[in-house]
Short mmCIF file of N, CA and C in Angstrom, two decimals:
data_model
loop_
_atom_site.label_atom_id
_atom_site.label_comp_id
_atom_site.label_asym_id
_atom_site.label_seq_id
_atom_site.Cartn_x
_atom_site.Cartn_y
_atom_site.Cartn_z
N UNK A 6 94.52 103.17 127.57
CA UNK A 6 94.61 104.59 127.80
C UNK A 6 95.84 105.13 127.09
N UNK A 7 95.75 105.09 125.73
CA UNK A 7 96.72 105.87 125.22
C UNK A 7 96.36 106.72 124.02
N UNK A 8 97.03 107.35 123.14
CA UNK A 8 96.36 108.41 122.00
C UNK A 8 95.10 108.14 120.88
N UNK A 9 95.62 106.76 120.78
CA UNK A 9 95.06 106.24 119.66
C UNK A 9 93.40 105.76 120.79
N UNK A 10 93.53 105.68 121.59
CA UNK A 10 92.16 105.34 122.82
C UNK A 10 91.37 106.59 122.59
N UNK A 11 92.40 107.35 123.10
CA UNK A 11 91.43 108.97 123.18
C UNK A 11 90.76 109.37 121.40
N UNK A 12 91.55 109.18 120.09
CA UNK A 12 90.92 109.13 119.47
C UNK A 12 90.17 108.75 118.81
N UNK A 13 89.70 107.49 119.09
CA UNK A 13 88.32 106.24 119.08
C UNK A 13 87.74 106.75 119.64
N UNK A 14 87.44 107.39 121.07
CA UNK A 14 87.06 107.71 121.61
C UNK A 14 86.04 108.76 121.73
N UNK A 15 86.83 109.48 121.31
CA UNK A 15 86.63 111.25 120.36
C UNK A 15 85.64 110.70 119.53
N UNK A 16 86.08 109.98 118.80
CA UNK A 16 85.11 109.54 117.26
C UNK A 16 84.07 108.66 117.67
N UNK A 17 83.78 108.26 119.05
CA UNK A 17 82.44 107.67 119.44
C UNK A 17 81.86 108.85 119.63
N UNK A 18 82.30 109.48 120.54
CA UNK A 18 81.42 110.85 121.60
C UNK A 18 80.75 111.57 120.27
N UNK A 19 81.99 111.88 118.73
CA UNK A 19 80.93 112.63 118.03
C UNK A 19 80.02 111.83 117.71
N UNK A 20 80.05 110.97 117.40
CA UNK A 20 78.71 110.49 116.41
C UNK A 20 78.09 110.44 117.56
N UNK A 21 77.60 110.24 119.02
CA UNK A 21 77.08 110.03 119.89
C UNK A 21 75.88 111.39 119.63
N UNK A 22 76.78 112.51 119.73
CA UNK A 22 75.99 114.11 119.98
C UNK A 22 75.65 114.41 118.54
N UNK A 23 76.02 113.87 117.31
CA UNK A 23 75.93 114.28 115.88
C UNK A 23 74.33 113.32 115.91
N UNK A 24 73.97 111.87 116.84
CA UNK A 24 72.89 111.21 116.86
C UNK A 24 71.92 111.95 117.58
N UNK A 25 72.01 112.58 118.58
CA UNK A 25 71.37 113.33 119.55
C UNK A 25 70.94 114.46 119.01
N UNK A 26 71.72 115.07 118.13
CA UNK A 26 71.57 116.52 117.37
C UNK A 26 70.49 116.46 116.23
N UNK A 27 70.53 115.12 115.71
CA UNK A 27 69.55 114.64 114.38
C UNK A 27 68.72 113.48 114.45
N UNK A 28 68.11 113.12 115.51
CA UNK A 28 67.06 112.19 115.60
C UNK A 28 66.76 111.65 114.58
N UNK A 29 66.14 112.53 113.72
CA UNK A 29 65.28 112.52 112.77
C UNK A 29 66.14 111.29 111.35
N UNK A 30 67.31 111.65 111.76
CA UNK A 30 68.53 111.04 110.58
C UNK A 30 68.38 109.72 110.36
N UNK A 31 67.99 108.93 112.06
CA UNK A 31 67.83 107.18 111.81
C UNK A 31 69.13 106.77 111.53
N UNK A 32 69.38 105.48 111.36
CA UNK A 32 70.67 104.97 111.13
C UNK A 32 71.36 105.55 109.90
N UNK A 33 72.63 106.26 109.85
CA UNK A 33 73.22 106.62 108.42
C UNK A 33 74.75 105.86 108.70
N UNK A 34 75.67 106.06 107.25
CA UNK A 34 76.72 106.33 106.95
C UNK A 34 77.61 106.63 107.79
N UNK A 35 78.91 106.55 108.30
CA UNK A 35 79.58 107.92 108.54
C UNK A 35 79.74 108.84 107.72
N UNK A 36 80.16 108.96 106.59
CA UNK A 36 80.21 109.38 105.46
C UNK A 36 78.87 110.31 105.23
N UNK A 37 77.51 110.24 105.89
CA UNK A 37 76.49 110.69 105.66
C UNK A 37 76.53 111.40 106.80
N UNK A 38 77.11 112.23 107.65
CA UNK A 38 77.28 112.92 109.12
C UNK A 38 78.30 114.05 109.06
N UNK A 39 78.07 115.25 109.37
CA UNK A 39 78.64 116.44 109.15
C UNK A 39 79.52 116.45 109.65
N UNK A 40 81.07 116.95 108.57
CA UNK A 40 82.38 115.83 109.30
C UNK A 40 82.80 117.38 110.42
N UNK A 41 82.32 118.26 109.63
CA UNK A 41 83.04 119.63 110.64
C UNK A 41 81.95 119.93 111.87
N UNK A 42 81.19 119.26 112.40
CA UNK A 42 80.45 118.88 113.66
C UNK A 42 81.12 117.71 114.45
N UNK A 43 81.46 117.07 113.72
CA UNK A 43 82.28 116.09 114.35
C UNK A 43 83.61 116.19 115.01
N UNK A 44 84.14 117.21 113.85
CA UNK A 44 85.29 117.66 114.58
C UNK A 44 85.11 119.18 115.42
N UNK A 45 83.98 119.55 115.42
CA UNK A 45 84.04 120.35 116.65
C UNK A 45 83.99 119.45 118.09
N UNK A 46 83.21 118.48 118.07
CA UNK A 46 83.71 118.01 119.22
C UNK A 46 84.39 117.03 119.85
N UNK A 47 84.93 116.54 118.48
CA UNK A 47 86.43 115.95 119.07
C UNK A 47 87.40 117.11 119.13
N UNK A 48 87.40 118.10 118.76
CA UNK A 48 88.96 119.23 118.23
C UNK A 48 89.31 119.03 120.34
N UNK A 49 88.96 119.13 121.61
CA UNK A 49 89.49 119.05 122.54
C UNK A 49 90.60 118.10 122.99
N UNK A 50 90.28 116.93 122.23
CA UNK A 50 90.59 115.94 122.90
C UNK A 50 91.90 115.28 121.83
N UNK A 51 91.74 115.81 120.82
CA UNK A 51 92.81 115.57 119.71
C UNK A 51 94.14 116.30 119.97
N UNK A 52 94.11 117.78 120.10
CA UNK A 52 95.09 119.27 120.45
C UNK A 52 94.97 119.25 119.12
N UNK A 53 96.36 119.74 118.34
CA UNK A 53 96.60 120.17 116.77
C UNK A 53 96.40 119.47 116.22
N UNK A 54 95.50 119.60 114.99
CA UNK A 54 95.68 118.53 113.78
C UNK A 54 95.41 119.91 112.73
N UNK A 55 96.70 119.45 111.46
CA UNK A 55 97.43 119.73 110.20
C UNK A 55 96.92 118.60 109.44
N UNK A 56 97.30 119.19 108.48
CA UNK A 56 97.05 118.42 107.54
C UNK A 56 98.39 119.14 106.00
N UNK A 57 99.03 118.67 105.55
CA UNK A 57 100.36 118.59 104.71
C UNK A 57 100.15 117.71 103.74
N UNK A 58 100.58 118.18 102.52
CA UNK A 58 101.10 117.55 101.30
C UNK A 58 102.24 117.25 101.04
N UNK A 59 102.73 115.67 101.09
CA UNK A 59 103.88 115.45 101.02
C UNK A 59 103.73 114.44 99.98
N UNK A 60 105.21 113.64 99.79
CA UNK A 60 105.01 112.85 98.33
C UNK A 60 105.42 111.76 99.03
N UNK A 61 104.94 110.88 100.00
CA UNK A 61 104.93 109.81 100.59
C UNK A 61 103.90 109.06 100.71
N UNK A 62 103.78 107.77 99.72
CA UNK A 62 103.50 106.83 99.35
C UNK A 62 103.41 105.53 100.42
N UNK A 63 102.59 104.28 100.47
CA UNK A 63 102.62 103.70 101.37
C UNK A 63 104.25 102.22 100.76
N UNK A 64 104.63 103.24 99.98
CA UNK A 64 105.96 102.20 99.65
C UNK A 64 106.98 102.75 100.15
N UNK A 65 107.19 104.16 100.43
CA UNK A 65 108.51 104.60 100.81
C UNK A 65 108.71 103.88 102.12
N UNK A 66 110.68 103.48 101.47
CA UNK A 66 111.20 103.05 102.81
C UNK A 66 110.62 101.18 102.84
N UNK A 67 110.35 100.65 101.54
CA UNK A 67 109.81 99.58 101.56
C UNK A 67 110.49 98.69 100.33
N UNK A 68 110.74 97.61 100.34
CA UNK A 68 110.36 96.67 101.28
C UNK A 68 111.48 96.62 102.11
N UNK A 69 110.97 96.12 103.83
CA UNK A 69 111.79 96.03 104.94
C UNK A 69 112.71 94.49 104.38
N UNK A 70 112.82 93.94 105.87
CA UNK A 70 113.71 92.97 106.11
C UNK A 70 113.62 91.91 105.19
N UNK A 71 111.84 91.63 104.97
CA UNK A 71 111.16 90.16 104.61
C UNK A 71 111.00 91.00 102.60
N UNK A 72 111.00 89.73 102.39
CA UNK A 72 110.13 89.50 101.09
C UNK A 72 108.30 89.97 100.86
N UNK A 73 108.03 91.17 100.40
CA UNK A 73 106.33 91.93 100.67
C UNK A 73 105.68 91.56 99.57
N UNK A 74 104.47 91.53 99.31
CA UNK A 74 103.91 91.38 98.60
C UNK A 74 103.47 92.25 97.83
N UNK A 75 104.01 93.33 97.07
CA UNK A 75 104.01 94.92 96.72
C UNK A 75 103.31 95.20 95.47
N UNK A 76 102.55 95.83 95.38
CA UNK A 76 102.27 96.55 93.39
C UNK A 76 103.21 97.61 93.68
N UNK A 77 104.12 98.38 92.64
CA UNK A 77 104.74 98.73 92.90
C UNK A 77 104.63 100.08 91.69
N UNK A 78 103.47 99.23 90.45
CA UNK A 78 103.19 100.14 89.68
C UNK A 78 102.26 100.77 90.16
N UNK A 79 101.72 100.61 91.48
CA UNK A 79 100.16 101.96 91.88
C UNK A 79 100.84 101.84 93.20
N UNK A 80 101.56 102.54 94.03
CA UNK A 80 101.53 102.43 95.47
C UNK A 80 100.25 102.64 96.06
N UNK A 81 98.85 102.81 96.05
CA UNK A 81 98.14 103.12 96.40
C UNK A 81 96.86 101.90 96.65
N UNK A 82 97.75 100.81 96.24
CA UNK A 82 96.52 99.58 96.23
C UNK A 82 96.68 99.64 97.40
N UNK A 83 95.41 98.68 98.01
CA UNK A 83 95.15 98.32 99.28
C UNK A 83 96.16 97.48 99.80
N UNK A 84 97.01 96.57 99.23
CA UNK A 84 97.67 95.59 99.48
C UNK A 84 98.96 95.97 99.92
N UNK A 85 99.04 97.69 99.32
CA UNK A 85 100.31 98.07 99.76
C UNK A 85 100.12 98.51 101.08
N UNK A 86 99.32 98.96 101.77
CA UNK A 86 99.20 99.39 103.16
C UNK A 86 98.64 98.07 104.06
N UNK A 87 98.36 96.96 103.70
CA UNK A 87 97.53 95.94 104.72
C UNK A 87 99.13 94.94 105.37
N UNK A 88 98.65 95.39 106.52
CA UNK A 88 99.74 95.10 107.49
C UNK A 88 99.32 93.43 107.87
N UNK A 89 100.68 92.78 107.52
CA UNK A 89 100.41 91.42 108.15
C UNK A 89 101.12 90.83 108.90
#
C-alpha cells in the first residue's frame, strides 16, 4: 500500500474498463488502447501529473560509489538505466 501500488493499480482498473468498453478489441497491445481513456480513469487516483522538459539524462549524477557499466557516448541505451 504505497504510491507506486496505487499506480499499478490505476493502470490495471484502466485497461480493466478500456476491456469492458471494447469487447469487440480481443486481446491487444497496450500501446493499441486509447492512452487518454486510460488516463481518464486513472487521473483520480494519481492527483497531478506534469509533464517538463529538462536535460536530464539517465547518467546525470553518475557513476556513484561502484565501478558502472556506462555508454557514455548515448546516455540513452538501455544499459544506462538497468538497475542492478
Amino acid at each position: 500500500q504505497n504510491a507506486t501500488g496505487l499506480q499499478v493499480t490505476s493502470a490495471v482498473l484502466a485497461g480493466m474498463v478500456w476491456a469492458l468498453e471494447n469487447p469487440a478489441a480481443g486481446i491487444v497491445e497496450a500501446d493499441e488502447m486509447d492512452f487518454r481513456r486510460c488516463l481518464q480513469v486513472q487521473m483520480p487516483y494519481l492527483g497531478p501529473v506534469i509533464g517538463r522538459y529538462t536535460d536530464w539524462t539517465p547518467l546525470t549524477d553518475r557513476p556513484g560509489l561502484f565501478p558502472e557499466d556506462i555508454d557514455k557516448r548515448d546516455p540513452w541505451q538501455f544499459r544506462n538505466v538497468l538497475v542492478r
